[in-house]
Tab-separated table of C-alpha atoms in Angstrom:
chain	number	residue	atom	x	y	z
S	904	UNK	CA	14.714	-19.376	60.870
S	905	UNK	CA	14.787	-22.440	57.509
S	906	UNK	CA	11.627	-20.790	56.821
S	907	UNK	CA	12.811	-17.055	56.802
S	908	UNK	CA	16.184	-17.501	54.891
S	909	UNK	CA	14.134	-19.089	52.703
S	910	UNK	CA	11.404	-15.679	51.987
S	911	UNK	CA	14.418	-13.773	52.026
S	912	UNK	CA	16.817	-15.941	50.539
S	913	UNK	CA	15.800	-17.733	47.468
S	914	UNK	CA	14.758	-16.613	44.419
S	915	UNK	CA	11.970	-18.870	42.373
S	916	UNK	CA	10.795	-18.459	39.328
S	917	UNK	CA	7.480	-19.769	37.242
S	918	UNK	CA	9.136	-21.708	34.865
S	919	UNK	CA	8.926	-19.393	32.115
S	920	UNK	CA	11.135	-18.521	28.816
S	921	UNK	CA	14.208	-18.043	30.032
S	922	UNK	CA	13.686	-21.415	31.586
S	923	UNK	CA	15.920	-20.789	34.935
S	924	UNK	CA	13.495	-22.472	37.719
S	925	UNK	CA	15.231	-21.080	40.999
S	926	UNK	CA	18.209	-19.220	42.430
S	927	UNK	CA	19.930	-20.679	45.713
S	928	UNK	CA	21.224	-17.188	46.921
S	929	UNK	CA	24.463	-17.590	48.866
S	930	UNK	CA	24.219	-15.700	52.472
S	931	UNK	CA	25.878	-15.322	55.700
S	932	UNK	CA	25.002	-18.347	56.957
S	933	UNK	CA	25.236	-20.059	53.889
S	934	UNK	CA	27.521	-18.599	51.913
S	935	UNK	CA	28.446	-21.068	49.110
S	936	UNK	CA	25.283	-23.322	47.576
S	937	UNK	CA	26.734	-25.360	44.734
S	938	UNK	CA	27.803	-28.545	43.694
S	939	UNK	CA	24.382	-31.219	43.626
S	940	UNK	CA	22.362	-34.419	41.940
S	941	UNK	CA	19.019	-34.901	40.629
S	942	UNK	CA	16.902	-38.272	41.477
S	943	UNK	CA	13.404	-39.317	40.809
S	944	UNK	CA	11.418	-41.152	42.818
S	945	UNK	CA	9.130	-43.542	42.506
S	946	UNK	CA	6.736	-41.187	44.044
S	947	UNK	CA	7.414	-39.073	41.106
S	948	UNK	CA	8.936	-36.548	43.146
S	949	UNK	CA	12.194	-35.082	42.272
S	950	UNK	CA	14.932	-34.911	45.109
S	951	UNK	CA	18.379	-32.348	43.909
S	952	UNK	CA	20.959	-33.049	46.459
S	953	UNK	CA	23.442	-30.416	47.538
S	954	UNK	CA	26.160	-29.388	49.343
S	955	UNK	CA	25.443	-26.559	52.022
S	956	UNK	CA	28.551	-24.255	53.210
S	957	UNK	CA	28.351	-23.235	56.376
S	958	UNK	CA	31.819	-22.453	57.420
S	959	UNK	CA	32.857	-20.022	54.344
S	960	UNK	CA	33.153	-20.744	51.221
S	961	UNK	CA	36.157	-22.451	49.838
S	962	UNK	CA	36.400	-25.969	48.906
S	963	UNK	CA	38.018	-26.956	52.376
S	964	UNK	CA	35.103	-25.006	53.997
S	965	UNK	CA	32.974	-27.204	56.629
S	966	UNK	CA	29.377	-28.492	54.667
S	967	UNK	CA	27.050	-30.804	54.340
S	968	UNK	CA	24.491	-32.292	51.901
S	969	UNK	CA	21.273	-31.325	52.021
S	970	UNK	CA	18.145	-31.762	49.013
S	971	UNK	CA	15.011	-29.633	47.881
S	972	UNK	CA	12.402	-31.300	46.469
S	973	UNK	CA	9.526	-30.459	43.410
S	974	UNK	CA	6.766	-32.314	43.174
S	975	UNK	CA	5.543	-31.066	39.498
S	976	UNK	CA	8.234	-32.112	37.166
S	977	UNK	CA	10.953	-29.444	37.846
S	978	UNK	CA	9.189	-26.306	37.405
S	979	UNK	CA	9.133	-25.073	41.477
S	980	UNK	CA	10.624	-25.861	44.109
S	981	UNK	CA	10.308	-26.061	48.154
S	982	UNK	CA	12.785	-24.806	48.667
S	983	UNK	CA	13.275	-25.766	52.325
S	984	UNK	CA	16.537	-27.223	52.990
S	985	UNK	CA	16.621	-30.439	54.576
S	986	UNK	CA	19.489	-32.217	55.826
S	987	UNK	CA	20.215	-35.548	54.347
S	988	UNK	CA	24.030	-35.874	56.074
S	989	UNK	CA	25.771	-33.981	58.360
S	990	UNK	CA	29.133	-33.026	57.844
S	991	UNK	CA	31.775	-36.437	58.549
S	992	UNK	CA	34.465	-35.191	57.591
S	993	UNK	CA	37.420	-33.088	59.042
S	994	UNK	CA	36.923	-30.241	56.285
S	995	UNK	CA	33.068	-31.337	54.187
S	996	UNK	CA	31.703	-33.725	52.709
S	997	UNK	CA	30.784	-32.687	49.134
S	998	UNK	CA	30.430	-32.889	45.552
S	999	UNK	CA	26.585	-35.331	45.091
S	1000	UNK	CA	26.024	-38.232	42.512
S	1001	UNK	CA	22.590	-39.726	42.711
S	1002	UNK	CA	21.961	-42.715	40.723
S	1003	UNK	CA	19.011	-45.468	40.684
S	1004	UNK	CA	19.880	-48.793	40.322
S	1005	UNK	CA	19.130	-51.566	38.682
S	1006	UNK	CA	18.140	-53.221	41.183
S	1007	UNK	CA	15.715	-50.485	42.207
S	1008	UNK	CA	18.510	-49.090	44.976
S	1009	UNK	CA	19.449	-45.144	45.360
S	1010	UNK	CA	22.782	-45.091	45.193
S	1011	UNK	CA	24.643	-41.607	46.960
S	1012	UNK	CA	28.168	-40.753	46.203
S	1013	UNK	CA	30.078	-37.921	47.711
S	1014	UNK	CA	33.508	-36.864	48.812
S	1015	UNK	CA	34.416	-37.241	52.184
S	1016	UNK	CA	36.633	-34.439	52.420
S	1017	UNK	CA	39.485	-34.582	55.716
S	1018	UNK	CA	42.574	-32.740	54.986
S	1019	UNK	CA	44.858	-31.425	52.080
S	1020	UNK	CA	46.332	-34.878	51.991
S	1021	UNK	CA	42.871	-37.182	52.250
S	1022	UNK	CA	40.101	-36.764	50.492
S	1023	UNK	CA	37.782	-39.872	49.256
S	1024	UNK	CA	34.177	-40.934	47.824
S	1025	UNK	CA	31.983	-42.972	49.242
S	1026	UNK	CA	29.119	-43.848	48.567
S	1027	UNK	CA	25.507	-45.159	51.220
S	1028	UNK	CA	22.271	-46.839	49.557
S	1029	UNK	CA	18.515	-46.433	50.167
S	1030	UNK	CA	15.851	-49.080	50.041
S	1031	UNK	CA	13.240	-46.740	51.198
S	1032	UNK	CA	13.208	-43.417	48.777
S	1033	UNK	CA	15.578	-41.511	50.570
S	1034	UNK	CA	14.114	-42.488	53.306
S	1035	UNK	CA	16.943	-43.671	55.523
S	1036	UNK	CA	20.538	-44.561	54.210
S	1037	UNK	CA	22.745	-46.947	55.113
S	1038	UNK	CA	26.219	-46.849	56.684
S	1039	UNK	CA	29.080	-45.537	54.501
S	1040	UNK	CA	30.737	-47.809	52.058
S	1041	UNK	CA	34.711	-46.408	51.424
S	1042	UNK	CA	35.301	-46.829	47.093
S	1043	UNK	CA	39.090	-46.543	47.950
S	1044	UNK	CA	41.346	-47.519	50.670
S	1045	UNK	CA	44.639	-46.654	49.815
S	1046	UNK	CA	45.276	-43.182	51.318
S	1047	UNK	CA	44.718	-40.117	48.579
S	1048	UNK	CA	43.297	-37.232	47.570
S	1049	UNK	CA	40.719	-38.115	45.139
S	1050	UNK	CA	38.217	-36.323	43.619
S	1051	UNK	CA	34.822	-37.571	42.061
S	1052	UNK	CA	33.012	-34.706	40.647
S	1053	UNK	CA	29.516	-34.605	41.486
S	1054	UNK	CA	26.579	-36.299	38.933
S	1055	UNK	CA	29.232	-38.240	37.501
S	1056	UNK	CA	29.013	-42.236	37.999
S	1057	UNK	CA	27.046	-44.516	36.151
S	1058	UNK	CA	25.744	-47.783	35.817
S	1059	UNK	CA	27.052	-49.661	32.606
S	1060	UNK	CA	24.426	-51.838	30.684
S	1061	UNK	CA	26.318	-54.649	31.904
S	1062	UNK	CA	25.766	-53.402	35.443
S	1063	UNK	CA	28.522	-52.463	35.994
S	1064	UNK	CA	29.143	-49.047	37.776
S	1065	UNK	CA	32.377	-47.125	37.245
S	1066	UNK	CA	33.227	-43.526	38.901
S	1067	UNK	CA	35.722	-41.734	37.031
S	1068	UNK	CA	38.286	-40.397	39.275
S	1069	UNK	CA	41.097	-37.797	39.726
S	1070	UNK	CA	44.009	-38.268	41.724
S	1071	UNK	CA	46.222	-35.962	43.334
S	1072	UNK	CA	49.641	-36.390	44.769
S	1073	UNK	CA	51.009	-34.950	47.819
S	1074	UNK	CA	53.888	-32.169	47.130
S	1075	UNK	CA	54.748	-33.009	51.741
S	1076	UNK	CA	52.877	-34.789	54.388
S	1077	UNK	CA	51.570	-31.278	55.749
S	1078	UNK	CA	47.613	-31.752	55.828
S	1079	UNK	CA	46.575	-28.167	56.857
S	1080	UNK	CA	48.494	-26.505	53.765
S	1081	UNK	CA	47.177	-25.938	50.241
S	1082	UNK	CA	50.913	-26.397	49.852
S	1083	UNK	CA	51.181	-29.862	49.953
S	1084	UNK	CA	48.527	-30.195	47.017
S	1085	UNK	CA	49.548	-31.141	43.532
S	1086	UNK	CA	46.981	-29.446	41.408
S	1087	UNK	CA	48.178	-31.761	38.256
S	1088	UNK	CA	46.256	-35.040	38.416
S	1089	UNK	CA	46.202	-38.767	37.144
S	1090	UNK	CA	42.882	-40.184	36.008
S	1091	UNK	CA	41.444	-43.685	36.913
S	1092	UNK	CA	38.272	-45.718	37.163
S	1093	UNK	CA	37.313	-47.250	40.458
S	1094	UNK	CA	34.424	-49.731	39.474
S	1095	UNK	CA	31.892	-52.251	41.343
S	1096	UNK	CA	30.100	-55.736	40.068
S	1097	UNK	CA	28.301	-56.236	43.426
S	1098	UNK	CA	25.840	-53.705	42.834
S	1099	UNK	CA	28.388	-51.070	45.316
S	1100	UNK	CA	29.513	-53.614	47.626
S	1101	UNK	CA	32.432	-53.472	47.023
S	1102	UNK	CA	35.021	-51.681	44.731
S	1103	UNK	CA	38.551	-51.814	42.859
S	1104	UNK	CA	40.375	-49.919	40.707
S	1105	UNK	CA	40.569	-50.497	36.918
S	1106	UNK	CA	43.471	-51.957	35.646
S	1107	UNK	CA	44.344	-48.286	33.927
S	1108	UNK	CA	45.270	-45.092	34.662
S	1109	UNK	CA	45.899	-42.008	32.259
S	1110	UNK	CA	48.253	-38.957	32.177
S	1111	UNK	CA	48.311	-36.028	30.139
S	1112	UNK	CA	50.880	-36.002	27.744
S	1113	UNK	CA	51.791	-32.834	27.880
S	1114	UNK	CA	54.790	-31.293	29.686
S	1115	UNK	CA	53.859	-28.159	30.833
S	1116	UNK	CA	50.854	-28.807	32.310
S	1117	UNK	CA	49.248	-27.184	35.796
S	1118	UNK	CA	45.873	-29.055	35.834
S	1119	UNK	CA	47.039	-33.222	33.678
S	1120	UNK	CA	43.574	-34.777	33.821
S	1121	UNK	CA	41.277	-33.231	36.134
S	1122	UNK	CA	37.739	-33.883	37.112
S	1123	UNK	CA	36.613	-36.790	34.587
S	1124	UNK	CA	33.548	-37.782	33.287
S	1125	UNK	CA	31.814	-40.881	31.257
S	1126	UNK	CA	29.261	-41.607	29.412
S	1127	UNK	CA	27.755	-44.807	27.977
S	1128	UNK	CA	27.420	-44.732	23.884
S	1129	UNK	CA	24.658	-46.542	21.873
S	1130	UNK	CA	27.119	-49.392	21.292
S	1131	UNK	CA	28.374	-50.340	24.803
S	1132	UNK	CA	31.664	-48.347	24.622
S	1133	UNK	CA	32.838	-45.777	27.027
S	1134	UNK	CA	33.507	-42.109	26.632
S	1135	UNK	CA	35.774	-40.440	29.405
S	1136	UNK	CA	36.363	-36.471	29.252
S	1137	UNK	CA	38.609	-34.247	31.412
S	1138	UNK	CA	39.182	-30.813	32.060
S	1139	UNK	CA	42.483	-29.642	31.628
S	1140	UNK	CA	44.388	-25.830	31.352
S	1141	UNK	CA	44.663	-26.931	27.482
S	1142	UNK	CA	42.081	-24.824	26.010
S	1143	UNK	CA	40.221	-27.761	25.646
S	1144	UNK	CA	38.431	-31.139	26.935
S	1145	UNK	CA	40.683	-33.995	26.170
S	1146	UNK	CA	39.400	-37.447	26.342
S	1147	UNK	CA	39.352	-41.657	25.749
S	1148	UNK	CA	37.259	-44.683	25.253
S	1149	UNK	CA	36.855	-47.419	26.535
S	1150	UNK	CA	35.113	-50.737	24.465
S	1151	UNK	CA	36.047	-53.570	27.510
S	1152	UNK	CA	33.615	-51.479	30.568
S	1153	UNK	CA	36.731	-49.207	31.602
S	1154	UNK	CA	39.659	-51.823	31.772
S	1155	UNK	CA	41.255	-50.598	29.114
S	1156	UNK	CA	41.969	-46.909	27.806
S	1157	UNK	CA	43.135	-45.645	24.248
S	1158	UNK	CA	45.702	-43.256	24.388
S	1159	UNK	CA	44.351	-39.379	25.692
S	1160	UNK	CA	43.932	-36.844	22.753
S	1161	UNK	CA	42.798	-33.617	22.142
S	1162	UNK	CA	38.925	-33.768	21.917
S	1163	UNK	CA	36.382	-30.883	20.080
S	1164	UNK	CA	35.296	-29.203	22.934
S	1165	UNK	CA	37.271	-26.126	22.923
S	1166	UNK	CA	37.222	-25.179	26.698
S	1167	UNK	CA	38.349	-22.928	29.736
S	1168	UNK	CA	39.847	-25.123	32.705
S	1169	UNK	CA	36.598	-26.247	33.876
S	1170	UNK	CA	34.647	-29.775	33.474
S	1171	UNK	CA	32.309	-30.480	30.946
S	1172	UNK	CA	29.142	-32.472	31.424
S	1173	UNK	CA	27.840	-35.259	28.752
S	1174	UNK	CA	24.665	-37.306	28.965
S	1175	UNK	CA	22.585	-39.614	26.441
S	1176	UNK	CA	19.348	-38.515	25.631
S	1177	UNK	CA	16.680	-40.431	26.988
S	1178	UNK	CA	15.754	-43.067	24.197
S	1179	UNK	CA	18.096	-42.066	22.009
S	1180	UNK	CA	22.223	-42.776	20.777
S	1181	UNK	CA	22.713	-38.736	20.709
S	1182	UNK	CA	24.400	-37.556	23.384
S	1183	UNK	CA	23.385	-33.913	25.543
S	1184	UNK	CA	26.586	-32.055	26.443
S	1185	UNK	CA	26.835	-28.811	28.570
S	1186	UNK	CA	30.216	-27.089	28.375
S	1187	UNK	CA	32.166	-23.635	28.443
S	1188	UNK	CA	32.422	-22.935	25.106
S	1189	UNK	CA	35.719	-21.256	23.572
S	1190	UNK	CA	35.622	-22.057	20.318
S	1191	UNK	CA	34.602	-18.373	19.227
S	1192	UNK	CA	31.105	-19.157	18.044
S	1193	UNK	CA	29.721	-17.161	21.104
S	1194	UNK	CA	31.385	-14.384	22.822
S	1195	UNK	CA	33.394	-15.236	25.052
S	1196	UNK	CA	36.408	-14.375	28.417
S	1197	UNK	CA	39.454	-16.026	27.585
S	1198	UNK	CA	39.908	-18.079	30.647
S	1199	UNK	CA	36.665	-17.409	32.357
S	1200	UNK	CA	34.015	-20.277	33.198
S	1201	UNK	CA	31.332	-18.229	30.613
S	1202	UNK	CA	29.228	-18.494	28.393
S	1203	UNK	CA	27.958	-21.832	29.368
S	1204	UNK	CA	26.170	-23.893	25.938
S	1205	UNK	CA	24.015	-26.610	25.472
S	1206	UNK	CA	24.648	-29.409	22.248
S	1207	UNK	CA	24.126	-32.458	20.952
S	1208	UNK	CA	25.846	-34.902	19.262
S	1209	UNK	CA	24.546	-37.623	16.813
S	1210	UNK	CA	27.974	-39.276	16.294
S	1211	UNK	CA	29.406	-40.579	19.583
S	1212	UNK	CA	30.395	-37.079	20.620
S	1213	UNK	CA	33.123	-36.820	17.751
S	1214	UNK	CA	31.184	-33.647	16.102
S	1215	UNK	CA	28.589	-31.443	18.029
S	1216	UNK	CA	25.595	-29.443	16.777
S	1217	UNK	CA	22.164	-27.625	18.154
S	1218	UNK	CA	23.446	-25.034	20.118
S	1219	UNK	CA	21.900	-23.566	22.558
S	1220	UNK	CA	22.699	-20.842	24.379
S	1221	UNK	CA	21.709	-21.119	28.099
S	1222	UNK	CA	24.412	-18.062	29.837
S	1223	UNK	CA	25.979	-15.456	28.288
S	1224	UNK	CA	26.992	-12.930	31.219
S	1225	UNK	CA	30.423	-11.764	30.591
S	1226	UNK	CA	30.841	-12.089	35.041
S	1227	UNK	CA	29.351	-14.724	35.161
S	1228	UNK	CA	30.948	-18.051	36.413
S	1229	UNK	CA	28.911	-21.329	34.957
S	1230	UNK	CA	30.411	-24.688	36.249
S	1231	UNK	CA	29.444	-28.043	37.629
S	1232	UNK	CA	26.231	-29.073	35.849
S	1233	UNK	CA	24.124	-31.959	37.053
S	1234	UNK	CA	21.585	-33.258	34.259
S	1235	UNK	CA	18.415	-34.763	34.448
S	1236	UNK	CA	15.242	-35.742	32.073
S	1237	UNK	CA	12.004	-35.314	33.072
S	1238	UNK	CA	8.788	-36.735	30.538
S	1239	UNK	CA	9.332	-33.327	28.336
S	1240	UNK	CA	12.187	-31.699	29.435
S	1241	UNK	CA	15.797	-31.461	31.505
S	1242	UNK	CA	16.808	-30.347	34.315
S	1243	UNK	CA	20.233	-28.421	34.628
S	1244	UNK	CA	21.939	-27.505	37.947
S	1245	UNK	CA	25.182	-25.804	37.976
S	1246	UNK	CA	27.188	-23.202	39.913
S	1247	UNK	CA	25.956	-19.862	38.476
S	1248	UNK	CA	28.109	-17.171	40.262
S	1249	UNK	CA	29.466	-13.789	39.505
S	1250	UNK	CA	32.731	-11.903	40.658
S	1251	UNK	CA	30.207	-10.027	43.494
S	1252	UNK	CA	29.246	-12.854	45.079
S	1253	UNK	CA	31.515	-15.495	44.158
S	1254	UNK	CA	31.922	-17.527	40.853
S	1255	UNK	CA	30.752	-21.199	43.176
S	1256	UNK	CA	28.318	-19.377	45.366
S	1257	UNK	CA	25.232	-19.204	43.989
S	1258	UNK	CA	23.052	-21.976	42.594
S	1259	UNK	CA	20.893	-22.324	39.737
S	1260	UNK	CA	18.283	-24.313	38.272
S	1261	UNK	CA	16.910	-24.421	34.987
S	1262	UNK	CA	13.873	-26.623	32.763
S	1263	UNK	CA	14.737	-26.510	29.806
S	1264	UNK	CA	12.234	-28.205	26.289
S	1265	UNK	CA	13.174	-31.225	24.806
S	1266	UNK	CA	11.443	-29.701	21.789
S	1267	UNK	CA	13.618	-26.803	21.976
S	1268	UNK	CA	17.315	-28.438	21.644
S	1269	UNK	CA	15.776	-30.071	18.022
């Protein structure tokens, strides 16, 4: 069944001028494939672990974590999905972050979602190159609805693990209805100084200083800059990514301000370029530099920053379909390219339901 599914429903491209190497299409059996993260194994094999929904296509539908793999630096993919983690939640498991720790272990972060009142990040570890995984460690003991997006966790140069999290309050005590969920979020950071064995909240949390907002500070991301300071960035409904900075490993943060990235209510993704102080960002650019559709997650643009995220240049247009819906990007570097995996849906199949992997040559970014 899986073999037939792979033949009929997965359309794989050879790396070509358009750089798209794989589309994983939705199907009646798996109506949504989305939100994942990459890891390179010591053998050179690349794993991409993502969320395979089998109980519907909503954020609360049943889903498991599965992997696909590449042995040629992301040019082609073995698309037979292998189960990494079955659904252990009342709703699902989703939103993967993979991280190679300084110790050599691999950390697998994900959300375990039970109800509209209970969603918390967990982490498991592998000491045998993703063959087996440890028992889960729950990163927040306090009850609540905490969102850790895919491909978000970092290990600071000091060794501290830092996970940026959005906390959503409950409107009432009914766990089975979305009316219990408040879309307005505050941002906080969960940290570990013992390689992920134990976790604690950093002392400070932040709110969006805007009276009328439906989002607050949603879906935070984080990146370490060349001077070891931190930049966090947040999805908002204000037409721009807001941001804050820390110089003490995430203990305290500057007041939240509007940053330079104009966008709809959609997350950005930022990482350092390998061997460089420059940053790479992928987001839905609504600055007007490219054709856009108001409030929609299109176009998808890549840009570089040489000043710690204050300004962005060398833009590369990745996706421009006005009916497209591009978001939740995972970024991963190989020798001569960057791999990008993201939702690439549209109005016909649903915005979050198609998963796309794109391979972009590093030389093309200059």
